[in-house]
Coordinates of C-alpha atoms in Angstrom, one line a residue:
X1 CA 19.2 21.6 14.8
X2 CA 19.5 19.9 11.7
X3 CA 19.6 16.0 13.3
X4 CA 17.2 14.8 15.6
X5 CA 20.2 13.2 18.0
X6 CA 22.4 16.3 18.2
X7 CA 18.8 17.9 19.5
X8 CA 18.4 15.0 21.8
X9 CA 22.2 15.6 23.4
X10 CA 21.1 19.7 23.7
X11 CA 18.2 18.4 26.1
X12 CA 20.9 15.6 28.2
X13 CA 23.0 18.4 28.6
X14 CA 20.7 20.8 29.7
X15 CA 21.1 23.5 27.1
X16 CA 18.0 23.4 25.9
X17 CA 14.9 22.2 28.3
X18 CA 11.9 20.9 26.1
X19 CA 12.0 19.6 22.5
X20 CA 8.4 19.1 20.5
X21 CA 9.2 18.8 16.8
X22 CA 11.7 16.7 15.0
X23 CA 12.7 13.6 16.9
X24 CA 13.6 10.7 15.0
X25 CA 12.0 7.6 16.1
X26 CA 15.0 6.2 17.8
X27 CA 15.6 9.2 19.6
X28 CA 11.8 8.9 20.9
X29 CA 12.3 5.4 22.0
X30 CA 15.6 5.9 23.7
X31 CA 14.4 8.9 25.8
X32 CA 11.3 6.8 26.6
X33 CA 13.0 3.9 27.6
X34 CA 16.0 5.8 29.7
X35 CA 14.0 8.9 30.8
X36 CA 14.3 8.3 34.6
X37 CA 18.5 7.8 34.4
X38 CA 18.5 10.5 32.1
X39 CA 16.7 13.1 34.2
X40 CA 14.0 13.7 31.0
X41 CA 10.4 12.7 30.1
X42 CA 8.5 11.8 27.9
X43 CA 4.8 12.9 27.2
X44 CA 2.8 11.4 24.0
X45 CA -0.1 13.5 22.7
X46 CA -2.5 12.2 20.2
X47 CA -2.4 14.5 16.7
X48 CA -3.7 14.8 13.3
X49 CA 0.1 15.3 11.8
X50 CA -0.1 13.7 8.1
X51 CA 2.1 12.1 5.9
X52 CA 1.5 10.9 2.7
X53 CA 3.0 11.0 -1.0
X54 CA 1.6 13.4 -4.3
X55 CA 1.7 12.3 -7.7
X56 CA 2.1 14.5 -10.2
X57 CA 0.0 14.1 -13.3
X58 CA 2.0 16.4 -15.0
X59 CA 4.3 13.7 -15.8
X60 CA 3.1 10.8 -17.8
X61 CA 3.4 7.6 -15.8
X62 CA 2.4 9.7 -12.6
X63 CA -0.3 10.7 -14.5
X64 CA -1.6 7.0 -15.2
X65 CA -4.2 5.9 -12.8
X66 CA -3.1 2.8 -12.9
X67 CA 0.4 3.0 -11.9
X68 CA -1.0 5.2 -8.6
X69 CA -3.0 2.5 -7.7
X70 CA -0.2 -0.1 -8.2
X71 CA 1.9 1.8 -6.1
X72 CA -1.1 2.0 -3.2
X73 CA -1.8 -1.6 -3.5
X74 CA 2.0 -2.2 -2.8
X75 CA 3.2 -0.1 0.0
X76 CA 3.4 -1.4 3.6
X77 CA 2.0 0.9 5.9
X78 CA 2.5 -1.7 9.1
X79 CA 6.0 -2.2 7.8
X80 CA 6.4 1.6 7.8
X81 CA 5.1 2.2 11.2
X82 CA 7.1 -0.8 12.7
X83 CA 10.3 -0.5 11.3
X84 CA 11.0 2.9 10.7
X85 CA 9.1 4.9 12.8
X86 CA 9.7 1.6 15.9
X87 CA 5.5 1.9 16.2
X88 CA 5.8 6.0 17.1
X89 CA 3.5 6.8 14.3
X90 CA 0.3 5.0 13.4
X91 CA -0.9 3.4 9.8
X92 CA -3.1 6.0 8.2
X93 CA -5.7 4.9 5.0
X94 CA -7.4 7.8 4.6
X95 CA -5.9 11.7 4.3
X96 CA -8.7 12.8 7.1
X97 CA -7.0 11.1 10.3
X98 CA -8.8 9.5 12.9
X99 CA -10.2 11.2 15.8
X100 CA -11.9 13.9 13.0
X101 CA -15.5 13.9 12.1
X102 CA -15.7 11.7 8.6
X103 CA -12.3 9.4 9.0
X104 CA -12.5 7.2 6.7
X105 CA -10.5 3.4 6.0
X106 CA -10.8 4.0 2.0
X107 CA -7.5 3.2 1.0
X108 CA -8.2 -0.5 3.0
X109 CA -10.9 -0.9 1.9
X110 CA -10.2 -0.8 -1.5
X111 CA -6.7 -2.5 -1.8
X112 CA -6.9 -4.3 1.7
X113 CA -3.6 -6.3 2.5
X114 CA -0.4 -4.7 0.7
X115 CA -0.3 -7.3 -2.7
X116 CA 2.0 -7.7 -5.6
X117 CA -0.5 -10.0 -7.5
X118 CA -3.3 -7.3 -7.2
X119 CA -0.5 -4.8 -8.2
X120 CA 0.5 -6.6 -11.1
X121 CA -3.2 -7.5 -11.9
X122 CA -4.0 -3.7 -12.7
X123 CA -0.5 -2.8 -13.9
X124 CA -0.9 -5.0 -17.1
X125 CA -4.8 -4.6 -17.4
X126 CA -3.8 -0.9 -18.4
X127 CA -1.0 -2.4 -20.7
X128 CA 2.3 -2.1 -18.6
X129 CA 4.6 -4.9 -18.2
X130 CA 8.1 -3.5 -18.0
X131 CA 8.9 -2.3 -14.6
X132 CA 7.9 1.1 -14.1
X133 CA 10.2 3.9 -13.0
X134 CA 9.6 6.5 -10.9
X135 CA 11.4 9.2 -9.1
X136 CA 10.4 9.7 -5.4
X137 CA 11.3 13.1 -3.8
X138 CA 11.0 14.1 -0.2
X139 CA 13.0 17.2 1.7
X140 CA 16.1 16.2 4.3
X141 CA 15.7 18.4 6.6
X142 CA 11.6 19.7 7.6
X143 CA 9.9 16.4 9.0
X144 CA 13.0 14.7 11.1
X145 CA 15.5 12.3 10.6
X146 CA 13.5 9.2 9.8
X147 CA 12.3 10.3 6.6
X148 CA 15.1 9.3 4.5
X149 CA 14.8 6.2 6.2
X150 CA 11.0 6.2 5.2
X151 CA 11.1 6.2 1.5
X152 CA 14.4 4.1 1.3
X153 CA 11.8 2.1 3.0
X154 CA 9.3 2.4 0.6
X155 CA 11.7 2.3 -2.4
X156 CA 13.0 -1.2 -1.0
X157 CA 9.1 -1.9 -0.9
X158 CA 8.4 -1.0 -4.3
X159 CA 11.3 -2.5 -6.0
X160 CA 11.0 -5.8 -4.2
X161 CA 7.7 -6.6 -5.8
X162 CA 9.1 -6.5 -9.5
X163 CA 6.8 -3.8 -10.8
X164 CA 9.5 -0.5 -10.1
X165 CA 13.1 0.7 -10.4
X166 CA 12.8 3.6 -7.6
X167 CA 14.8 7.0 -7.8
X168 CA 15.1 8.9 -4.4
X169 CA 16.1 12.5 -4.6
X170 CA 16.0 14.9 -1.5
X171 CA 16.2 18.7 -0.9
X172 CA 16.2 21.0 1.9
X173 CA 13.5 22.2 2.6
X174 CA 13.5 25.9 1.3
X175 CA 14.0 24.6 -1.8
X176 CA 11.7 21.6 -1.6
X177 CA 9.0 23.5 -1.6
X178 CA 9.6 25.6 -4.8
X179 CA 10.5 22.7 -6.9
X180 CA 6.7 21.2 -6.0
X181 CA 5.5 24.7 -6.6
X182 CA 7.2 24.5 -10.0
X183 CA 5.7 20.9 -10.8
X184 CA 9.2 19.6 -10.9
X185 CA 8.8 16.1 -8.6
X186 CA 6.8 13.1 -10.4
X187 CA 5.9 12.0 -7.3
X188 CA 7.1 14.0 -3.6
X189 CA 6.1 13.9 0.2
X190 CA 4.6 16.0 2.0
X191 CA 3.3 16.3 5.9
X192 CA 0.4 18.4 7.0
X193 CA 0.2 20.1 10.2
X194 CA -4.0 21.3 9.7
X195 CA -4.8 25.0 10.8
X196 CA -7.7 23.8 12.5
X197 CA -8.9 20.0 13.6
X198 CA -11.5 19.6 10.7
X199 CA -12.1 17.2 7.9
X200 CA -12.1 20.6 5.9
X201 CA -8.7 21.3 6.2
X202 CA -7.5 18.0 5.1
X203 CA -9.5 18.3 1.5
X204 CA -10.2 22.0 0.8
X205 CA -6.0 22.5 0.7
X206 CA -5.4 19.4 -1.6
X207 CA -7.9 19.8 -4.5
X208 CA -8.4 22.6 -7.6
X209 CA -6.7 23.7 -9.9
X210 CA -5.0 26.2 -7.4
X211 CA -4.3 24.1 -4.4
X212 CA -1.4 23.6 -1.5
X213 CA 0.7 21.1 -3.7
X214 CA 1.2 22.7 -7.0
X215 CA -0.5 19.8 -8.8
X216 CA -3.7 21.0 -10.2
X217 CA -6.1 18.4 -8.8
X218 CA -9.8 18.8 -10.4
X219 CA -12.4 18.1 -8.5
X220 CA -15.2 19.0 -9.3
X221 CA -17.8 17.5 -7.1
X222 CA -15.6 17.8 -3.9
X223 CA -15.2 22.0 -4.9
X224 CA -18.9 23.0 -6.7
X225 CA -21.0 20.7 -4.0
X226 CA -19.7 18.7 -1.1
X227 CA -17.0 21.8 0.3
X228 CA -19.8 24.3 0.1
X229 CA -22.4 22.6 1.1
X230 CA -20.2 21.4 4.3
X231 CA -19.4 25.0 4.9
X232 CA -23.0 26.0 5.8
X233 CA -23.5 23.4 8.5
X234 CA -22.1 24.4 11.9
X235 CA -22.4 21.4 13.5
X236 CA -20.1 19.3 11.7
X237 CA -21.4 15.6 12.2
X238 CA -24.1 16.6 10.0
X239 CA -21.4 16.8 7.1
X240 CA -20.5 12.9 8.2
X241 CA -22.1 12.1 4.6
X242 CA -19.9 15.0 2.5
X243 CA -16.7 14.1 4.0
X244 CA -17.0 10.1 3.4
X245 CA -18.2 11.2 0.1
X246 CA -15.2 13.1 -0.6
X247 CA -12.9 10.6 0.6
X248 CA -14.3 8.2 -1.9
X249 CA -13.3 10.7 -4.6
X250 CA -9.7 10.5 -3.5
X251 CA -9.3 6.9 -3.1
X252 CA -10.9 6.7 -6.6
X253 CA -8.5 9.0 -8.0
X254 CA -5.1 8.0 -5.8
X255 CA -3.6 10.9 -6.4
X256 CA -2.4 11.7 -2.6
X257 CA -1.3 8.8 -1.1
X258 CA -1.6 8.7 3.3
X259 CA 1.0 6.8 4.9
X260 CA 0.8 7.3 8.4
X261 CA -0.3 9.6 11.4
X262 CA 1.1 11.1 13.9
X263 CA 1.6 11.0 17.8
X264 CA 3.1 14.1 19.0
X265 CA 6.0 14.0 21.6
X266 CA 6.8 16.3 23.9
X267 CA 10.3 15.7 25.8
X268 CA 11.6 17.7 28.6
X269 CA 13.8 17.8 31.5
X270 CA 12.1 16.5 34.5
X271 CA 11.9 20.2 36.5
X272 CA 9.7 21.1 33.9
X273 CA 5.7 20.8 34.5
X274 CA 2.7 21.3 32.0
X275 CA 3.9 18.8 29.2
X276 CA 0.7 17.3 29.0
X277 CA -1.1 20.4 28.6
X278 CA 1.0 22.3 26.1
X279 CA 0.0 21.0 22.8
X280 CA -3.6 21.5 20.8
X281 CA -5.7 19.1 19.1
X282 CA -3.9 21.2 15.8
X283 CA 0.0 20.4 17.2
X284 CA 0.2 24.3 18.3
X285 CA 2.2 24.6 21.1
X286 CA 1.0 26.5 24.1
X287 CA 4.2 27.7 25.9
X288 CA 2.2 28.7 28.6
X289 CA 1.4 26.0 29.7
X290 CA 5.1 25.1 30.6
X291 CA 6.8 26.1 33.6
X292 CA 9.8 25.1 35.8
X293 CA 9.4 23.2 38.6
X294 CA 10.0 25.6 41.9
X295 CA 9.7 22.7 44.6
X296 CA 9.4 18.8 44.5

């Protein structure tokens, strides 16, 4: 399916029985709401799904710390969360989420509050005062049918404080992914589903010169210390330290942006049992849980 609501009218009609990727917001609030008349349910699972935004320093006002950090003091998480995503996601400020060893608040507690003053403040102590343009990317088609919404939401965002003119340009996804590969988006989101539930897996992808993004990210004290020395401690809140250390390094740098996390939905019909069972702390789902209900 290529539109969350024709997915949504597949699982009222019965022809297909349990959805867990790719509902749009509205979709997850009307099933919630009208689950019992509709003969559906709804089961919310806590995840560590990512979203955030990449700038690309290949290009030069991506490239310009300053103009990052504008753009971080100016986005509207809450806003996000609220209006777009009608409160199914959650505000995210660091790219570890919570529930992982070593979540971090960095990105609020560094620009706090979303602020056009501050914005301003450190757009013309690096010498810009015209607006600054920027192209914004994202794919149509991988992380469901809010996402255009999304960053028309963060281009109205951007725009309105007087310090951007916003292009948005979209692609599907399979060729999405080799334009980032090719460096060819100033600035693009992505969402991360991890491998594993570790702090390691939302860093190790993200930085050197050959990383997940296609935007050589050097880094050095995250790759030659804090990553290796992390990897010879098996009990991981005894890398707490590395991790926040790390996290530091990225909000310093601004050069991935976290917008918000996750909640995981599972919808079904109502003969089907093991919802709450079927997804992993990494968003795999375990079919086996699932079954069809025999007898009420």
């Amino acid at each position: 399916f290529s539109r969350s609501d024709e997915m949504v009218k597949a699982l009222k009609d019965k022809e297909i029985a349990v959805v867990y990727r790719g509902l749009g917001a509205s979709d997850t609030v009307d099933i919630e709401v009208n689950q019992r008349k509709e003969g559906l349910q709804l089961v919310e699972n806590p995840t560590t799904e990512i979203s955030y935004l990449v700038f690309n320093p290949k290009y030069p006002l991506s490239a310009k710390l300053a103009v990052r950090k504008a753009v971080a003091q100016v986005v509207d998480r809450p806003a996000l969360v609220h209006y777009v995503y009608k409160d199914t996601v959650e505000p995210l400020y660091s790219m570890v989420p919570a529930g992982l060893t070593g979540h971090t608040t960095g990105f609020f507690d560094d620009f706090g509050d979303p602020s056009v003053p501050k914005a301003r403040k450190l757009l013309r102590d690096a010498g810009i005062t015209e607006r600054v343009p920027l192209t914004l990317w994202y794919t149509s088609d991988r992380y469901g049918s809010s996402t255009k919404p999304e960053f028309t939401e963060i281009k109205r965002e951007l725009e309105s404080s007087g310090l951007f003119t916003i292009t948005l340009r979209s692609r599907p996804w399979n060729t999405y992914v080799t334009g980032y590969q090719h460096g060819e988006y100033p600035v693009f989101g992505r969402g991360w589903f991890p491998d594993f539930p570790d702090p390691e897996n939302f860093i190790a992808p993200f930085v050197g010169n050959q990383n997940a993004l296609g935007t050589p990210y050097p880094a050095p004290e995250i790759t030659g210390v804090l990553l290796p020395r992390s990897r010879g401690e098996s009990d991981r809140a005894t890398v707490v330290p590395d991790f926040e250390r790390a996290q530091q390094i990225r909000v310093r740098d601004a050069r991935l942006l976290p917008l918000w996390q996750g909640k995981q939905y599972v919808a079904a019909s109502d003969d089907i049992s093991g919802a709450e069972q079927a997804l992993d702390p990494s968003t795999i789902m375990m079919m086996w849980q699932l079954y069809r209900k025999t007898s009420w």
